Short mmCIF file of C-alpha atoms in Angstrom, two decimals:
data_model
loop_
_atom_site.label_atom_id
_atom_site.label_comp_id
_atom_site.label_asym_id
_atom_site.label_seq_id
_atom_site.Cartn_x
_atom_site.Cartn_y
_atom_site.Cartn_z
CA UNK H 263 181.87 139.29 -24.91
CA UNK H 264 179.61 142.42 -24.60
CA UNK H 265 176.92 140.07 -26.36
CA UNK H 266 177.57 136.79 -24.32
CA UNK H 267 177.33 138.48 -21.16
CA UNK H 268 173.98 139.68 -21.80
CA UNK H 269 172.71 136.51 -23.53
CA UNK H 270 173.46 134.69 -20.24
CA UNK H 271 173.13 137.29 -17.83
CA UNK H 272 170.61 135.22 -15.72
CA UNK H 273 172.25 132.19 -15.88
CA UNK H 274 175.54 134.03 -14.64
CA UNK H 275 173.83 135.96 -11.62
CA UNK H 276 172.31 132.16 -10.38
CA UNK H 277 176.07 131.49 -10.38
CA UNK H 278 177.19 134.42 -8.19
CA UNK H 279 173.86 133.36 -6.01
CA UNK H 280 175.03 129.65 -5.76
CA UNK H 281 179.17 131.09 -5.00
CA UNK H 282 177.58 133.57 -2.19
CA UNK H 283 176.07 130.90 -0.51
CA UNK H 284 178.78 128.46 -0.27
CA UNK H 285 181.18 131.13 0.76
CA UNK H 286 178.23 132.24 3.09
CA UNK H 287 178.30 128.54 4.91
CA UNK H 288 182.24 128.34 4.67
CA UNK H 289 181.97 131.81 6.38
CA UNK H 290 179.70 130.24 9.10
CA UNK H 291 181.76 126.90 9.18
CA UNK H 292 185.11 129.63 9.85
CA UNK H 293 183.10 131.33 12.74
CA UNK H 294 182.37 128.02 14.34
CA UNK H 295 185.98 127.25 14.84
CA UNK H 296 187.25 130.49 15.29
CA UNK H 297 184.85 133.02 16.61
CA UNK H 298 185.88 136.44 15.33
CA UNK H 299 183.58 139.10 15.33
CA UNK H 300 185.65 140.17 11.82
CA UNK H 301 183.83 136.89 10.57
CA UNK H 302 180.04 137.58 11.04
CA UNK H 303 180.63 141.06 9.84
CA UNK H 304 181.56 139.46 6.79
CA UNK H 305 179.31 136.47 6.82
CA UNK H 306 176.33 139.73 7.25
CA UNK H 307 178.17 141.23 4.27
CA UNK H 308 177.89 138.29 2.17
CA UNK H 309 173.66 137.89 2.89
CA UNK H 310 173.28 140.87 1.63
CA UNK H 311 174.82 140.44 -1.71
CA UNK H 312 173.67 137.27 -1.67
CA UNK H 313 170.18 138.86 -1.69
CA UNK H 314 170.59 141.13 -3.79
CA UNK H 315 171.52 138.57 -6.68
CA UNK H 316 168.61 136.95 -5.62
CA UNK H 317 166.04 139.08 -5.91
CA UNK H 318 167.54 140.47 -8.79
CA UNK H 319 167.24 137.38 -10.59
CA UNK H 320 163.54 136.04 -9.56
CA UNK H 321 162.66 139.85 -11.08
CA UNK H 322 162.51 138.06 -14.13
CA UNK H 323 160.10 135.53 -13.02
CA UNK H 324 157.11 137.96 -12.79
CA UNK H 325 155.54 140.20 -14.88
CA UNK H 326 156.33 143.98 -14.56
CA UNK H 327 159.56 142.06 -12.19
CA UNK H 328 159.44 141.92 -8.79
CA UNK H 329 156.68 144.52 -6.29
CA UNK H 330 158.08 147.91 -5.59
CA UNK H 331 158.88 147.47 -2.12
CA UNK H 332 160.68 143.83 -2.40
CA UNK H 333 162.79 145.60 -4.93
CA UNK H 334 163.59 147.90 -2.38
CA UNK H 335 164.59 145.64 0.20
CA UNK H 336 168.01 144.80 -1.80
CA UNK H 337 169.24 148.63 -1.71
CA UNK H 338 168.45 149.12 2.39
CA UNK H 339 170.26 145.60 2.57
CA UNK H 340 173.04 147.55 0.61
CA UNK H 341 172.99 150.38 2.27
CA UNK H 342 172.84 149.04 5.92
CA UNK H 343 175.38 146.08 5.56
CA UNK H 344 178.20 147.12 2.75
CA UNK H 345 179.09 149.98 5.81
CA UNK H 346 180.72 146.90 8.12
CA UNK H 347 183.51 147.06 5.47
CA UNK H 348 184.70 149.71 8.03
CA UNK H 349 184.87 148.17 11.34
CA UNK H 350 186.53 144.74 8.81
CA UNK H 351 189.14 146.97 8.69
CA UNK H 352 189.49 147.49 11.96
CA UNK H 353 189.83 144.44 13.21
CA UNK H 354 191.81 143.54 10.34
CA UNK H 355 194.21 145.81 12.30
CA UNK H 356 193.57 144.77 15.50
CA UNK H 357 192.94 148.25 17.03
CA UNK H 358 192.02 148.87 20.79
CA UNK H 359 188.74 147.98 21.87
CA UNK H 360 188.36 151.77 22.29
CA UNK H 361 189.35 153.29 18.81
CA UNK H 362 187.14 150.25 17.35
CA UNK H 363 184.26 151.34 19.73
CA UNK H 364 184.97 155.17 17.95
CA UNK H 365 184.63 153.02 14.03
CA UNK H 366 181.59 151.11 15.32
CA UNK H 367 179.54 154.58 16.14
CA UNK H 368 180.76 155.98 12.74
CA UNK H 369 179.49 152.96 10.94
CA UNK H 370 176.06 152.92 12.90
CA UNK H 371 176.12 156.46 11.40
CA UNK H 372 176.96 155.28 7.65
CA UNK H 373 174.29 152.45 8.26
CA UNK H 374 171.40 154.62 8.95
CA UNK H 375 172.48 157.34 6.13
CA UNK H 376 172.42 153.72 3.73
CA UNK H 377 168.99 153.35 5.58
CA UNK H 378 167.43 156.74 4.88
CA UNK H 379 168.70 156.27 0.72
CA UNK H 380 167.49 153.08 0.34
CA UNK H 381 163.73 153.79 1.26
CA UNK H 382 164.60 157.52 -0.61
CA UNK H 383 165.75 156.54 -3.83
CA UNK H 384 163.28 156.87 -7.48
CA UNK H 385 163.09 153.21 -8.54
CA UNK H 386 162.51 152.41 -11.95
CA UNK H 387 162.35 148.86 -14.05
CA UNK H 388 164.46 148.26 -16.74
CA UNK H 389 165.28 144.74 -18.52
CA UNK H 390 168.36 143.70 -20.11
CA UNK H 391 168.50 140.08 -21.69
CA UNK H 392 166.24 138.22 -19.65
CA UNK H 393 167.06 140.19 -16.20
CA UNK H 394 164.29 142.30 -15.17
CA UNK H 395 164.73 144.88 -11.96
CA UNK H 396 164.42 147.78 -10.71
CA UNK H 397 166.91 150.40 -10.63
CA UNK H 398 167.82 154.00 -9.12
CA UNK H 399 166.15 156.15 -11.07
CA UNK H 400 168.07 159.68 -12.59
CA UNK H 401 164.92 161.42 -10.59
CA UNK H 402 166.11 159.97 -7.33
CA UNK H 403 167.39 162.60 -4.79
CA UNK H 404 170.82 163.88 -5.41
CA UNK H 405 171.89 163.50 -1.79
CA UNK H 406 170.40 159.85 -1.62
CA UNK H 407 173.00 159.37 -5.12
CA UNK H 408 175.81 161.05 -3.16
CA UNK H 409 175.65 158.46 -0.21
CA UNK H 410 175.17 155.46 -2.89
CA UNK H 411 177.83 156.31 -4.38
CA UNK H 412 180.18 156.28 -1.27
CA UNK H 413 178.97 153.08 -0.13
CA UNK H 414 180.37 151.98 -3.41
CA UNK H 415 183.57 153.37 -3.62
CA UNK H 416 184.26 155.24 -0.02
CA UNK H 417 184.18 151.71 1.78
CA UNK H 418 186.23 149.49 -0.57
CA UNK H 419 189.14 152.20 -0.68
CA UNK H 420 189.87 151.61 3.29
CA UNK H 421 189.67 147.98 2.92
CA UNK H 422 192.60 148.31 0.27
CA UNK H 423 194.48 150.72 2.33
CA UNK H 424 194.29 148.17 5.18
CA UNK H 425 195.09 145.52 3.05
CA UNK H 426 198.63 147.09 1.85
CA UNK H 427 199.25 147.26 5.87
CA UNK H 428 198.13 144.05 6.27
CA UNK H 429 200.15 142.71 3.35
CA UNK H 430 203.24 144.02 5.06
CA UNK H 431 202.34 143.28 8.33
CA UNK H 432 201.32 139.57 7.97
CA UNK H 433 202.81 138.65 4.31
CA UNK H 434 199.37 137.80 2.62
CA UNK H 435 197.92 140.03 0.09
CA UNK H 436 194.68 138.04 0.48
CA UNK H 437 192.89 141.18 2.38
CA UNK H 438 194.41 143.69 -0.17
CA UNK H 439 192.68 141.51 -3.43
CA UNK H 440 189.56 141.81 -1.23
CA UNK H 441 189.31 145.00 -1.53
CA UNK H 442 191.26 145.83 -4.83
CA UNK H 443 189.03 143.10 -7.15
CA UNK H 444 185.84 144.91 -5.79
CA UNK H 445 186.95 148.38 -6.96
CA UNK H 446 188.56 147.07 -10.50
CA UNK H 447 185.34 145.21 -11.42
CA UNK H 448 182.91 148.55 -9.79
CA UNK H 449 184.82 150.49 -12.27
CA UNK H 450 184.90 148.14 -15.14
CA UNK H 451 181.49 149.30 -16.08
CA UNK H 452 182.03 152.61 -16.22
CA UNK H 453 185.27 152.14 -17.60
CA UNK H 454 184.36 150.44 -20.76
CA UNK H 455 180.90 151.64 -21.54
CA UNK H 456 178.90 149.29 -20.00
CA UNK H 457 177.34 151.07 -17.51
CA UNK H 458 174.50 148.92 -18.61
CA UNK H 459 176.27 145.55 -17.51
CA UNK H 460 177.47 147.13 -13.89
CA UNK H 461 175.43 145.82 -11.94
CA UNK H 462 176.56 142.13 -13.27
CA UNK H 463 180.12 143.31 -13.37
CA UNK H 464 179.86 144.40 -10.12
CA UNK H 465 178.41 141.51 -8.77
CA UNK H 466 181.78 139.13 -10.00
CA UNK H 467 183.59 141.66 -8.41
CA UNK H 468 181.65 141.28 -4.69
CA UNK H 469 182.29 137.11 -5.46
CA UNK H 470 186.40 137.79 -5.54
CA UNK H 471 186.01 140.10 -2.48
CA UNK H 472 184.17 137.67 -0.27
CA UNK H 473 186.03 134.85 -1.74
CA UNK H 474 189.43 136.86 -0.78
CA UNK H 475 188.04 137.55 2.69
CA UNK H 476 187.61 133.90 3.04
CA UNK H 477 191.32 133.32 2.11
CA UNK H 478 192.53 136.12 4.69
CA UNK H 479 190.67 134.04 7.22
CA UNK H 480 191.99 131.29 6.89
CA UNK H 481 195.68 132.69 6.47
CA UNK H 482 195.05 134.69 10.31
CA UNK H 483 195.46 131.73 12.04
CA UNK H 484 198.99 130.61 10.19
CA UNK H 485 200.13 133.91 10.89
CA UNK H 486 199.65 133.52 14.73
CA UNK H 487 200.62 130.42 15.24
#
């Protein structure tokens, strides 16, 4: 599997890229009909993965991959956008206008710490089948690994949390599989020792929670009614 994986590892991320988009428009489509600022947080969520993939794939294109600072661009996307997992949960709870006014300020907080270690972090470019990009380097700042790593982990536990209350609450576990896929498959790597393949891994893992997200959408309005 180990093998396959990285034989097609390019052709797989142009799948995520093509999934993201199409659950990018549906997003869009969604907030047409229903305009819930829960919505564009997500659809905002979803460009930035979906950019990621991207650029992570056309590294491979160029020789030496992609310049420096387009590489870049991908983890201050990360680092700015994954933090409106938080106020997703709030409205996923449908808390007062003032206690999500308290959730917005702490994520505007998380947003510019994701700022300050995306342009902070050592780069470096490594290649694995025929995927070529840059990566955070061991010599990156230990604070600017400290924040990356809660941006991974420290937002998708919340959303699972929520998603238990909204599972009893509303009788979908859509929200709870959102947030539950994403950690299993940001773990998987680790887990199995293919800390190599994470970022791949990872990636099928953002695909389930977006796709999830869309599903919880789409099951607000049935509960409602």
């Amino acid at each position: 599997m180990r093998d396959l994986l990285i034989e097609n590892c390019s052709l797989v991320i142009w799948i995520i890229v093509a999934i993201e988009a199409i659950l990018g428009v549906s997003l869009a489509a969604a907030y047409k009909k229903d305009r819930r600022p829960i919505i564009i947080c997500m659809i905002l969520v979803d460009f930035g993965l979906l950019v990621d993939a991207l650029l992570i794939n056309l590294g491979g294109f160029f020789d030496g991959g992609l310049p420096e600072p387009v590489s870049r661009l991908r983890f201050i996307l990360h680092g700015m956008l994954i933090p409106l997992l938080f106020p997703i949960c709030g409205y996923s709870l449908k808390l007062k206008r003032k206690v999500m006014s308290v959730i917005w300020a702490l994520t505007a907080v998380v947003m510019v710490l994701g700022l300050a270690e995306g342009m902070s972090i050592t780069l470096e470019l490594i290649q694995i089948g025929d995927v070529v990009r840059h990566n955070s380097a061991d010599s990156s700042p230990a604070w600017a690994e400290t924040i990356r790593s809660f941006l991974s982990f420290g937002t998708v536990i919340p959303l699972i949390i929520v998603g238990i209350a909204v599972w009893i609450k509303q009788k979908t576990p859509t929200l709870f599989l959102s947030g539950f896929l994403m950690f299993i498959f940001a773990a998987l790597g680790p887990a199995t020792g293919n800390l190599d393949l994470l970022f791949v891994i990872t990636m099928i893992g953002e695909v389930l929670m977006i796709l999830f997200f869309m599903l919880y959408v789409r099951s607000i309005a049935k509960w409602e009614k």
